PDB file of C-alpha atoms and ligand atoms in Angstrom:
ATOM      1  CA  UNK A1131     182.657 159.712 115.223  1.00 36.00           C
ATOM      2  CA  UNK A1132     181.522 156.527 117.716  1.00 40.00           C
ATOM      3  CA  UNK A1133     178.194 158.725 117.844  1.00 40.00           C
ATOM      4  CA  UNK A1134     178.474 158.755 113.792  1.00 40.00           C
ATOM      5  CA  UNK A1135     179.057 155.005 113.611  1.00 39.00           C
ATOM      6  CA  UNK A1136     176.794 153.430 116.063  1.00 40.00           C
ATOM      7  CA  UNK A1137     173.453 155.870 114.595  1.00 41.00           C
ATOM      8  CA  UNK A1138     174.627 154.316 110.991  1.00 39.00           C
ATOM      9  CA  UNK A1139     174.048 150.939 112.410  1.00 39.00           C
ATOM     10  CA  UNK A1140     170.962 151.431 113.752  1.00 39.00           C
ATOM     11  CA  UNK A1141     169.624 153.282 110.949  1.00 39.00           C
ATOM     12  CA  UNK A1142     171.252 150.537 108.793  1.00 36.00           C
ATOM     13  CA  UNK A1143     170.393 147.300 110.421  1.00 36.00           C
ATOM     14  CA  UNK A1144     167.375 148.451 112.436  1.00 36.00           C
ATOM     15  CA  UNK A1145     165.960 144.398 112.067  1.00 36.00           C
ATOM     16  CA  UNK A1146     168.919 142.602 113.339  1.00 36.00           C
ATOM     17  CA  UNK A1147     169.823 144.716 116.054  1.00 38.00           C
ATOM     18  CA  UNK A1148     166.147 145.547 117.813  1.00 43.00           C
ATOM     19  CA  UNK A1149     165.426 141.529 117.465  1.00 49.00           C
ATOM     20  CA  UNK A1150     168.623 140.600 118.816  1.00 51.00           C
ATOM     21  CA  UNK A1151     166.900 139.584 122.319  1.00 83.00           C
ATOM     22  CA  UNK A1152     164.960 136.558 120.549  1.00 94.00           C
ATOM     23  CA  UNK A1153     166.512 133.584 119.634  1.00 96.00           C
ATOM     24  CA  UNK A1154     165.969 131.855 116.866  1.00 96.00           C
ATOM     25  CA  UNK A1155     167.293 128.403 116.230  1.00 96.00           C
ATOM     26  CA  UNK A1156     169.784 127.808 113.441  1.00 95.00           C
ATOM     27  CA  UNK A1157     168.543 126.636 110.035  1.00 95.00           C
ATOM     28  CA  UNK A1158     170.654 124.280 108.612  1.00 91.00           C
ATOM     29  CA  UNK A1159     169.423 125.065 104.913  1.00 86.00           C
ATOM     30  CA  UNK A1160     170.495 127.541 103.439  1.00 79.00           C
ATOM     31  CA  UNK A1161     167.563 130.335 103.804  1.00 83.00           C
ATOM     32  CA  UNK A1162     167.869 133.069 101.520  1.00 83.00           C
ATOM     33  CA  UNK A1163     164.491 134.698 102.244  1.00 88.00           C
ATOM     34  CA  UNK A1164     164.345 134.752 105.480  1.00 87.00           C
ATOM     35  CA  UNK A1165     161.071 133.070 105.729  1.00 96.00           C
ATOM     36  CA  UNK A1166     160.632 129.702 107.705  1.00 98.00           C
ATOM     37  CA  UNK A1167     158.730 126.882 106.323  1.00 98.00           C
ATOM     38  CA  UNK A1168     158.006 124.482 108.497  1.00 98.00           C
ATOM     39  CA  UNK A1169     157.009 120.828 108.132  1.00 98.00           C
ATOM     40  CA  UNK A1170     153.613 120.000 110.764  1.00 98.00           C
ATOM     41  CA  UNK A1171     154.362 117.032 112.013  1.00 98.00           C
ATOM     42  CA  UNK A1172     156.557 116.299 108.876  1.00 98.00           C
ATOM     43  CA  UNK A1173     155.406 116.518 105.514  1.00 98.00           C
ATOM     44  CA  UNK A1174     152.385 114.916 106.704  1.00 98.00           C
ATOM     45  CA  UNK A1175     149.972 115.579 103.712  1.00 98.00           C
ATOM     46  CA  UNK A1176     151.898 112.149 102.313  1.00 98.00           C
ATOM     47  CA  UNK A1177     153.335 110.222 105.235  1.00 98.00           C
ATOM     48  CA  UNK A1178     151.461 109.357 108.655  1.00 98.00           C
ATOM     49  CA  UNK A1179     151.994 111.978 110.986  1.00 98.00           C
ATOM     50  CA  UNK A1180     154.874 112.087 113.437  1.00 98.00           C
ATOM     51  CA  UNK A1181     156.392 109.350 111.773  1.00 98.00           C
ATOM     52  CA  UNK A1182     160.597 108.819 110.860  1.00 98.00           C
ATOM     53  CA  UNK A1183     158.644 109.233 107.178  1.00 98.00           C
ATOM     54  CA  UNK A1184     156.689 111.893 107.538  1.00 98.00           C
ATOM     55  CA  UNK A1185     160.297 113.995 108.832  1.00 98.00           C
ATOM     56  CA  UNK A1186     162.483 112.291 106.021  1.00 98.00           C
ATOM     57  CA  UNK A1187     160.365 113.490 103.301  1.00 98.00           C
ATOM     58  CA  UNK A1188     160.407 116.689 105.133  1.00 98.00           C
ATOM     59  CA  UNK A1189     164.228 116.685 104.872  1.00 98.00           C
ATOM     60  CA  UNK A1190     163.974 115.906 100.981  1.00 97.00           C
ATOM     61  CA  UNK A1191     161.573 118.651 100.353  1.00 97.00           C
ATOM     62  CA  UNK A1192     163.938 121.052 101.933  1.00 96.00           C
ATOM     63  CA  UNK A1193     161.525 122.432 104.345  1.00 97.00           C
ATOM     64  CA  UNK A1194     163.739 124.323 107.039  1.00 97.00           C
ATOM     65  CA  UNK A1195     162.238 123.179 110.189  1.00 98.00           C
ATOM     66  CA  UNK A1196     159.811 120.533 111.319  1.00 98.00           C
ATOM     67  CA  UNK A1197     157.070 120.773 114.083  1.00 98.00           C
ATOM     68  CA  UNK A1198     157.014 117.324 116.030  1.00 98.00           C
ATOM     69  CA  UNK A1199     154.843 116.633 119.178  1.00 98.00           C
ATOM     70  CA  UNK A1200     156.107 114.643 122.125  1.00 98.00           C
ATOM     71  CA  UNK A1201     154.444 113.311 125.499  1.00 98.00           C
ATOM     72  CA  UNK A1202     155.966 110.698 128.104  1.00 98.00           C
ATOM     73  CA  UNK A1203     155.555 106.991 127.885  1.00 98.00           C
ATOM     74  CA  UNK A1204     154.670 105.232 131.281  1.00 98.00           C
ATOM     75  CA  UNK A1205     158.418 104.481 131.837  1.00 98.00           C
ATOM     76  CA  UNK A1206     159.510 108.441 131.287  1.00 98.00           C
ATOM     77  CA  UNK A1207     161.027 108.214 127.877  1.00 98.00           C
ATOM     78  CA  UNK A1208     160.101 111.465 125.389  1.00 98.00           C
ATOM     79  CA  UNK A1209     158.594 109.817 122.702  1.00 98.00           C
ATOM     80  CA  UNK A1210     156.316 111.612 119.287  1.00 98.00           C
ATOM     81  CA  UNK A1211     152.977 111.869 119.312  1.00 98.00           C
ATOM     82  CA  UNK A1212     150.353 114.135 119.061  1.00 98.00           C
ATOM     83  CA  UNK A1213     147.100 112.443 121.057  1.00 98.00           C
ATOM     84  CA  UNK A1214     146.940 111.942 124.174  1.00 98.00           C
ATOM     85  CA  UNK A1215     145.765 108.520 123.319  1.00 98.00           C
ATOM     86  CA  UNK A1216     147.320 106.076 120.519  1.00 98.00           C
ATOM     87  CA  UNK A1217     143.271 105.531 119.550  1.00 98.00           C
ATOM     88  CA  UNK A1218     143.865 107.167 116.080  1.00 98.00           C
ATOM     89  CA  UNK A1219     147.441 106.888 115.105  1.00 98.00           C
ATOM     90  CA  UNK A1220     147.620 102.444 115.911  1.00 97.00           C
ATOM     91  CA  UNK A1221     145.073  99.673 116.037  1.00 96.00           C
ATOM     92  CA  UNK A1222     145.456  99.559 119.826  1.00 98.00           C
ATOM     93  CA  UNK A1223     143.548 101.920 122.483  1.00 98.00           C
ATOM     94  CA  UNK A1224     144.537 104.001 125.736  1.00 98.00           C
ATOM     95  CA  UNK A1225     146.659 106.779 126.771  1.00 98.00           C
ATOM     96  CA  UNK A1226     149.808 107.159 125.839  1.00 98.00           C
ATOM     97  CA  UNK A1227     151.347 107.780 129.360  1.00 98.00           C
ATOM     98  CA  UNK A1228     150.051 104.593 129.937  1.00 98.00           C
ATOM     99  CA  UNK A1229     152.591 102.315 127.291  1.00 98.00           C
ATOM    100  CA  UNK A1230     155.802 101.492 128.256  1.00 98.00           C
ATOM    101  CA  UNK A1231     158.364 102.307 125.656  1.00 98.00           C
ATOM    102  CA  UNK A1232     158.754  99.059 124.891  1.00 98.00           C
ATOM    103  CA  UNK A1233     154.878  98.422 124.597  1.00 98.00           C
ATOM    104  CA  UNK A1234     154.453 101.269 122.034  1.00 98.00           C
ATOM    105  CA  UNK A1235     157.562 100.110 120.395  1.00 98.00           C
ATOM    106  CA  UNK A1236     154.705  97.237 119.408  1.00 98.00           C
ATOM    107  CA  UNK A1237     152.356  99.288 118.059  1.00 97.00           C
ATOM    108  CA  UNK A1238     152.247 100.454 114.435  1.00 97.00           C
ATOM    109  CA  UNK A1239     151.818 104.725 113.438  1.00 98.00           C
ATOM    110  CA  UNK A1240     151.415 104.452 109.462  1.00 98.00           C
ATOM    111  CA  UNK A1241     148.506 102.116 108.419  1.00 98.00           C
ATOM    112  CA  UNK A1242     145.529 104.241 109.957  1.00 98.00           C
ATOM    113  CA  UNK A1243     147.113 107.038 107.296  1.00 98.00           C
ATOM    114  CA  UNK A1244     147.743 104.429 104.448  1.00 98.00           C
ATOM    115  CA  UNK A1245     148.482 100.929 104.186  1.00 98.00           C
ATOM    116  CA  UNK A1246     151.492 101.382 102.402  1.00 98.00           C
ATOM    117  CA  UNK A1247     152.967 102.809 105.855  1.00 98.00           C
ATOM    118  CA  UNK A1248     152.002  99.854 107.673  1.00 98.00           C
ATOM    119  CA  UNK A1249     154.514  98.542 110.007  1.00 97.00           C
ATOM    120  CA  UNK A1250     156.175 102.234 110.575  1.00 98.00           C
ATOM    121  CA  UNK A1251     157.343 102.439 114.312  1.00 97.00           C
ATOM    122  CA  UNK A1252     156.260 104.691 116.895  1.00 97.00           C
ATOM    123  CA  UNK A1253     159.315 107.118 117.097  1.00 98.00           C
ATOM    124  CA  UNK A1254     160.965 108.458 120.436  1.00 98.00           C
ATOM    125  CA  UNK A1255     162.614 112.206 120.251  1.00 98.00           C
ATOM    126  CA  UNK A1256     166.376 110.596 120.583  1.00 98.00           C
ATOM    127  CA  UNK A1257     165.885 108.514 117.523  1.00 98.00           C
ATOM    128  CA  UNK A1258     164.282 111.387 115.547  1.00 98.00           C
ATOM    129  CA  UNK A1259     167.370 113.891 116.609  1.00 98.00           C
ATOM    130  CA  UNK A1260     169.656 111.604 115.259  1.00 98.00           C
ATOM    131  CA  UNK A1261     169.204 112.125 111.604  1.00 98.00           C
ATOM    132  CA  UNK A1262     168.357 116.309 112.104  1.00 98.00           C
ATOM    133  CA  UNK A1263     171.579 117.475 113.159  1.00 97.00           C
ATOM    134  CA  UNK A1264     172.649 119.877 110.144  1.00 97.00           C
ATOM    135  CA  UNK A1265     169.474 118.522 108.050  1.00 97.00           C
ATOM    136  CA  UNK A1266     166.670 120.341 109.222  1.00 98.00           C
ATOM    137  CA  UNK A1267     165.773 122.606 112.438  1.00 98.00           C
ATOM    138  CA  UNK A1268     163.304 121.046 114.894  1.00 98.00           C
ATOM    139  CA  UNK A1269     160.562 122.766 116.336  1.00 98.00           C
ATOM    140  CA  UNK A1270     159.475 120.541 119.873  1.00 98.00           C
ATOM    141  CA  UNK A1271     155.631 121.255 121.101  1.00 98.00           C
ATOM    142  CA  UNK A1272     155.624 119.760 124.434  1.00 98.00           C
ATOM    143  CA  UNK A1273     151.614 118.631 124.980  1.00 98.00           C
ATOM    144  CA  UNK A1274     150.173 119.605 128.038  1.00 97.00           C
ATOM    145  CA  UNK A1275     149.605 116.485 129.670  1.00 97.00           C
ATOM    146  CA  UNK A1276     153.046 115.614 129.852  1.00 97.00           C
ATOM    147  CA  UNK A1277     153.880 118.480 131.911  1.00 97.00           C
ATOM    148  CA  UNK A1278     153.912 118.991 135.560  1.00 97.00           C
ATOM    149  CA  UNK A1279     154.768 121.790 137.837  1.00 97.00           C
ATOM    150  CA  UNK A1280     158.116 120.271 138.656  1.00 96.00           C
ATOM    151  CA  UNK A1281     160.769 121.150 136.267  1.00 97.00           C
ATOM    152  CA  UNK A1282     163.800 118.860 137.222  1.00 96.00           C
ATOM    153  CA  UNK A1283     163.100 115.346 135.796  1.00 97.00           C
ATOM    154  CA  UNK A1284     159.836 116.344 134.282  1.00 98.00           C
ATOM    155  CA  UNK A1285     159.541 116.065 130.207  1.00 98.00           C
ATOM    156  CA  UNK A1286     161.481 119.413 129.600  1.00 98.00           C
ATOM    157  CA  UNK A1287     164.427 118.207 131.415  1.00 98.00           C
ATOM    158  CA  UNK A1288     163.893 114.715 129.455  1.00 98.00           C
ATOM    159  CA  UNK A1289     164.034 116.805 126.062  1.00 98.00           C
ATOM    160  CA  UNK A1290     166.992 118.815 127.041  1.00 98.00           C
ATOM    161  CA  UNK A1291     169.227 116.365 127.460  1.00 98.00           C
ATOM    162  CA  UNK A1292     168.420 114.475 125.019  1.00 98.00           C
ATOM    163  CA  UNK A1293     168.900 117.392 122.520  1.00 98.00           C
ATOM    164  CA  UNK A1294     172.097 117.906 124.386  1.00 98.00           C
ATOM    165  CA  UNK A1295     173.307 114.372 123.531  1.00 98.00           C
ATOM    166  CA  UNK A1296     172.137 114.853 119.654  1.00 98.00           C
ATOM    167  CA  UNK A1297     174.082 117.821 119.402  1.00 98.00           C
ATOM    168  CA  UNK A1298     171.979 120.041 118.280  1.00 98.00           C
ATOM    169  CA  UNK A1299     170.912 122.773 120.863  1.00 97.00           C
ATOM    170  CA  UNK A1300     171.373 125.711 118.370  1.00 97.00           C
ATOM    171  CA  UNK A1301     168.998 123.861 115.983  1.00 98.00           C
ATOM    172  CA  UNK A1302     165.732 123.907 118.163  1.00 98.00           C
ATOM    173  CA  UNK A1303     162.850 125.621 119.370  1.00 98.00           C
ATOM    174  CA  UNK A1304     160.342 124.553 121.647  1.00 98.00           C
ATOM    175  CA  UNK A1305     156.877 125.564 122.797  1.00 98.00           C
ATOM    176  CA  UNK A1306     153.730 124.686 124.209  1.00 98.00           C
ATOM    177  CA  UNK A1307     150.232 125.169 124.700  1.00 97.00           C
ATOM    178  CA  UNK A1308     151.441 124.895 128.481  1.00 97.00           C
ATOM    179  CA  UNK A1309     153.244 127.858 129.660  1.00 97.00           C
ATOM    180  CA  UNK A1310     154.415 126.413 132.794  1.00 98.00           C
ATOM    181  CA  UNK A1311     156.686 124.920 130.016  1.00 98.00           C
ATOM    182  CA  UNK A1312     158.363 128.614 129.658  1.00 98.00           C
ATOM    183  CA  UNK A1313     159.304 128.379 132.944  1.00 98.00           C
ATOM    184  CA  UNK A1314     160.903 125.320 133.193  1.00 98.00           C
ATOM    185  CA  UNK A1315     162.712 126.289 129.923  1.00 98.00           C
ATOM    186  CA  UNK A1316     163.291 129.522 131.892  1.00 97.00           C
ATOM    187  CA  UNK A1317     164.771 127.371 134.685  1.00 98.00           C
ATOM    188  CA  UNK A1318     166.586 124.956 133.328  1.00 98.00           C
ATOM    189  CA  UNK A1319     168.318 126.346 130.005  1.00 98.00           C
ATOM    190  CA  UNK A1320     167.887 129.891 129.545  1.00 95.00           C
ATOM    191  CA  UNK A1321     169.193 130.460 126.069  1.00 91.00           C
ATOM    192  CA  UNK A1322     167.395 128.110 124.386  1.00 97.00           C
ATOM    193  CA  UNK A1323     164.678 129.189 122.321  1.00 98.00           C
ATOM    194  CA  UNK A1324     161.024 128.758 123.088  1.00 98.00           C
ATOM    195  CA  UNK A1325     157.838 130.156 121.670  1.00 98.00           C
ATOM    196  CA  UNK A1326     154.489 130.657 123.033  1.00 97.00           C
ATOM    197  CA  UNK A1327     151.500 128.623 121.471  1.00 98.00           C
ATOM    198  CA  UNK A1328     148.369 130.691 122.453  1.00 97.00           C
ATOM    199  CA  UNK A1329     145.966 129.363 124.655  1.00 94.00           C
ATOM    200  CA  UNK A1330     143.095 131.725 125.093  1.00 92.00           C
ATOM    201  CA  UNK A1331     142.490 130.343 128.769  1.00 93.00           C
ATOM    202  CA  UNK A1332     146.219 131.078 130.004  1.00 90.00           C
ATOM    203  CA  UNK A1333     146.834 134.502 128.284  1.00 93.00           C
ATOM    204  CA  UNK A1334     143.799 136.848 130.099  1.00 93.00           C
ATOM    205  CA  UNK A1335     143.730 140.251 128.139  1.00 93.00           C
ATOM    206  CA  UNK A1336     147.436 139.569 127.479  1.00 97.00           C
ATOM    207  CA  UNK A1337     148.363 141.128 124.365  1.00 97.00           C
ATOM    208  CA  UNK A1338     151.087 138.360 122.045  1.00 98.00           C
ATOM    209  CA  UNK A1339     154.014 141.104 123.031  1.00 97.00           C
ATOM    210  CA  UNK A1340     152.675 141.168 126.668  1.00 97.00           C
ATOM    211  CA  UNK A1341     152.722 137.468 126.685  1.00 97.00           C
ATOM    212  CA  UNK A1342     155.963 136.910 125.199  1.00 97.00           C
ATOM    213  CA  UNK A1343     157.247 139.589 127.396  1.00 96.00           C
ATOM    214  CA  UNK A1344     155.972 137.767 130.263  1.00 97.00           C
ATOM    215  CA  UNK A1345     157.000 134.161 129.744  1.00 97.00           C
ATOM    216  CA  UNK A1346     160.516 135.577 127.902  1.00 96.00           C
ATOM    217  CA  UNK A1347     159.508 134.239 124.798  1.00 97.00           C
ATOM    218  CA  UNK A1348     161.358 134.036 121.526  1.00 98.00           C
ATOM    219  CA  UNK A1349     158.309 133.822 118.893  1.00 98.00           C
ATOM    220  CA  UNK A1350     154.167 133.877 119.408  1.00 98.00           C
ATOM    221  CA  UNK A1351     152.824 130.877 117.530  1.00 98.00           C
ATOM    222  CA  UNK A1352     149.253 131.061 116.804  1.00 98.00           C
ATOM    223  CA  UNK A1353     146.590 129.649 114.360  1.00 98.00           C
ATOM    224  CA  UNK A1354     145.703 131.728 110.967  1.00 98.00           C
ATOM    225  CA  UNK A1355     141.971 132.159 112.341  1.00 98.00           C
ATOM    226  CA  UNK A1356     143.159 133.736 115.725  1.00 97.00           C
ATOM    227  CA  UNK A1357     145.794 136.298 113.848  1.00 97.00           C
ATOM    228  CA  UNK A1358     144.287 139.893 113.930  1.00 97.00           C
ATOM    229  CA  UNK A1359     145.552 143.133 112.205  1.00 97.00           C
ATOM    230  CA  UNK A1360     145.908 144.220 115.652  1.00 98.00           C
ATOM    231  CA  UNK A1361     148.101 141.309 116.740  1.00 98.00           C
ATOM    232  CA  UNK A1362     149.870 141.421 113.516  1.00 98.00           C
ATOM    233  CA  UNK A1363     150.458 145.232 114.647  1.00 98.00           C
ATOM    234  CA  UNK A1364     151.312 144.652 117.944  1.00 98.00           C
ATOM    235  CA  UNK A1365     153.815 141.580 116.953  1.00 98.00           C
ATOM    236  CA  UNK A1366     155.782 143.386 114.332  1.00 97.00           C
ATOM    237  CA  UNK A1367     155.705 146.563 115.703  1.00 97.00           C
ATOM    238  CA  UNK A1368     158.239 145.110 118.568  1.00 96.00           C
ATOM    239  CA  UNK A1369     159.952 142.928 116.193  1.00 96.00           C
ATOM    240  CA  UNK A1370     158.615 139.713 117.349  1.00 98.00           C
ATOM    241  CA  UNK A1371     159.005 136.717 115.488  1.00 98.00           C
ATOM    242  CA  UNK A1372     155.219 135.028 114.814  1.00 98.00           C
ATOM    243  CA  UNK A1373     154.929 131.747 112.966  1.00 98.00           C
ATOM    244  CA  UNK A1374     151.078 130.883 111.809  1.00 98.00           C
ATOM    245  CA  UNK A1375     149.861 127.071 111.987  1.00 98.00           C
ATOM    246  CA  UNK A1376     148.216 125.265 110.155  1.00 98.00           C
ATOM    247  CA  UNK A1377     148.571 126.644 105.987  1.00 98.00           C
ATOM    248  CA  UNK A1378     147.995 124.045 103.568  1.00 98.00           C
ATOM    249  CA  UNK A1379     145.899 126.722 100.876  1.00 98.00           C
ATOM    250  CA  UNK A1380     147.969 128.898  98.569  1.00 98.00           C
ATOM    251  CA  UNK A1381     146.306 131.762  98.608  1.00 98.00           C
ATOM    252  CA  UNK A1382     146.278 132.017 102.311  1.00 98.00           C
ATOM    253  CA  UNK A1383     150.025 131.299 102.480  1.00 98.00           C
ATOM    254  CA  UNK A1384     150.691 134.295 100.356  1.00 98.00           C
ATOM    255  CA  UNK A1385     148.239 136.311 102.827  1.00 98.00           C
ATOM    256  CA  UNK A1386     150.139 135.587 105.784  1.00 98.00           C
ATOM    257  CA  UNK A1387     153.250 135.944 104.231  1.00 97.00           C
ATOM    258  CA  UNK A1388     152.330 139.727 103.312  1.00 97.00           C
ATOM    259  CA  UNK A1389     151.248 140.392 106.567  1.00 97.00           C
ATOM    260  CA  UNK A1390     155.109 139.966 108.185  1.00 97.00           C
ATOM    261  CA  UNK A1391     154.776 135.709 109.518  1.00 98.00           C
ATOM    262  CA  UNK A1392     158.615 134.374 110.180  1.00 97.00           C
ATOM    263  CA  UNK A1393     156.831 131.198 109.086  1.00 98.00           C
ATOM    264  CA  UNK A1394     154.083 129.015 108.568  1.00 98.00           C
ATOM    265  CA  UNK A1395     153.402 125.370 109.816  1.00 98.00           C
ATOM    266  CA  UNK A1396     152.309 123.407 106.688  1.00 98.00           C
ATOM    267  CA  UNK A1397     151.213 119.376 106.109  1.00 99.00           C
ATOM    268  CA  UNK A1398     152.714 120.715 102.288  1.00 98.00           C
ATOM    269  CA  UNK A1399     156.010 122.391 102.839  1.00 98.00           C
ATOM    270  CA  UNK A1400     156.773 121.577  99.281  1.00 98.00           C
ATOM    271  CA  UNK A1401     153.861 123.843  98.428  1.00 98.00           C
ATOM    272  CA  UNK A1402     155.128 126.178 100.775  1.00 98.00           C
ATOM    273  CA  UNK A1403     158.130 126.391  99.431  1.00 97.00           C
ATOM    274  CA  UNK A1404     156.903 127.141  96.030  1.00 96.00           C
ATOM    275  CA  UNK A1405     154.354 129.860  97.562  1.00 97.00           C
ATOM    276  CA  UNK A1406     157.429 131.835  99.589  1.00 96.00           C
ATOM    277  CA  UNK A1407     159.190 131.324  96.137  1.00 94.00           C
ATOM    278  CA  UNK A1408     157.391 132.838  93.423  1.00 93.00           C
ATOM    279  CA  UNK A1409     156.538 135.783  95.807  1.00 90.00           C
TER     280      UNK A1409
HETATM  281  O1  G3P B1010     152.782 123.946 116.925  1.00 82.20           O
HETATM  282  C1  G3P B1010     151.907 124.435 115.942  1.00 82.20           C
HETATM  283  C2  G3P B1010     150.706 123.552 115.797  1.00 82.20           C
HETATM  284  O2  G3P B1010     151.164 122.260 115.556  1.00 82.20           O
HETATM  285  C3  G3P B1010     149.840 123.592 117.004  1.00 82.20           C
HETATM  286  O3  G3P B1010     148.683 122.873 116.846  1.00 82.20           O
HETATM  287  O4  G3P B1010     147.200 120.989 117.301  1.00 82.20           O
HETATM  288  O5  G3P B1010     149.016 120.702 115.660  1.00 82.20           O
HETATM  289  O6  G3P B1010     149.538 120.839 118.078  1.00 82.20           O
HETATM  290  P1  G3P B1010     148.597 121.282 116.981  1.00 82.20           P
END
């Protein structure tokens, strides 16, 4: 009878069962069809980019998760950004490692996008956290030149506790171009999710499930031009979540939908939304 039972489950819920070992963050909106849309860098076809706007707008659209970057100021303090530099987001120039908080906190992020953003701040990741918890599930892409081969006190330990104080550790995943980021994740909180972003020069022959074997990966992020039919095989042939960046064009949405994607990064989730939809 156990015998009975247990090969009813498996034939029943093959999905939840074999992809029990990755873990995905919580989505606080409710997600009937199991398909993640996911704001890049906010809903930023209409706000600047990494900005408290660009996420809020995400929040109204209902998008389920949003992709934000972050780096280090010079004073250590997790802040979001994509560039290295603040050359194309502000009027000013330089690397961002190289503003105190308090100097960026000067700068402006929403004028080189429109002038009707003028004036919006630069944001840190605490002040961003504060308005996700139960809203929206936040995707973290740690950029490469904020990481160093020390874990303890580098930027992943920064970000964890920070998401610790928000409150919302089941409500984010992180990855990175970096995979020494993996490890440090590894390291320093085991159960959190993380995804792999591929980086040609780090993988070798690597296959995605190889690679997310390796690093213990929860998801294999990757752009729509590098996804394959074989990687597509490969990925949901072990039940690995993949999410495809970066979908702004209909038709393509619906493509990569079809072929299995958890979830696409979009600068329109609201277009996304409407895409996974009508499907
Ligand atoms: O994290 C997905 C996507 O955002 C990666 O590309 O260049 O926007 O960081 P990029």
């Amino acid at each position: 009878m156990k015998l009975f039972c247990l090969l009813t489950i498996l034939l029943v819920q093959p999905y939840s069962l074999m992809s029990q070992e990755y873990k995905l963050p919580n989505l606080p909106t409710h997600n009937s069809d199991d398909f993640v849309v996911i704001a890049h860098r906010g809903a930023s076809a209409y706000a600047p980019e990494n900005t408290h706007s660009a996420f809020r707008l995400a929040i109204e659209m209902k998008a389920e998760m949003i992709e934000l970057d972050i780096s280090l100021s010079k004073d250590g303090v997790p802040v979001v950004v994509h560039d290295e530099t603040v050359d194309r987001t502000t009027r000013a120039t330089g690397n961002v490692g190289d503003f105190e908080l308090e100097e960026l906190k000067e700068l402006e992020t929403g004028a080189w996008f429109d002038e009707k953003f003028s004036g919006e701040p630069f944001p840190t990741l605490a002040e961003v956290l504060s308005y996700t918890k139960d809203k929206i599930a936040v995707n973290i892409e740690i950029k490469s030149e904020a990481v160093t081969d020390n874990a303890k006190g580098g930027i992943v330990d920064k970000a964890l506790r920070i998401v610790k104080e928000a409150g919302v550790e089941d409500q984010i995943i992180f990855s990175s171009f970096d995979y020494r980021v993996m490890e440090h994740l590894e390291k320093l909180a085991p159960g959190m999710p993380k995804a792999i972003l591929y980086d040609k020069s780090q993988s070798g022959n690597l296959s995605p499930s190889q690679l997310v074997k390796k690093y213990k990966g929860d998801a294999f992020n990757c752009s729509h031009r590098q996804l394959s039919n074989a990687w597509v095989e490969d990925l949901t042939s072990k039940n690995i979540p993949f999410f495809i960046y970066t979908v702004n064009d209909e038709a393509l949405m619906e493509k990569i939908i079809k072929k299995g994607a958890s979830g696409i990064f979009s600068d329109k989730p609201d277009i996304l939304k409407r895409v996974v939809e009508n499907l």
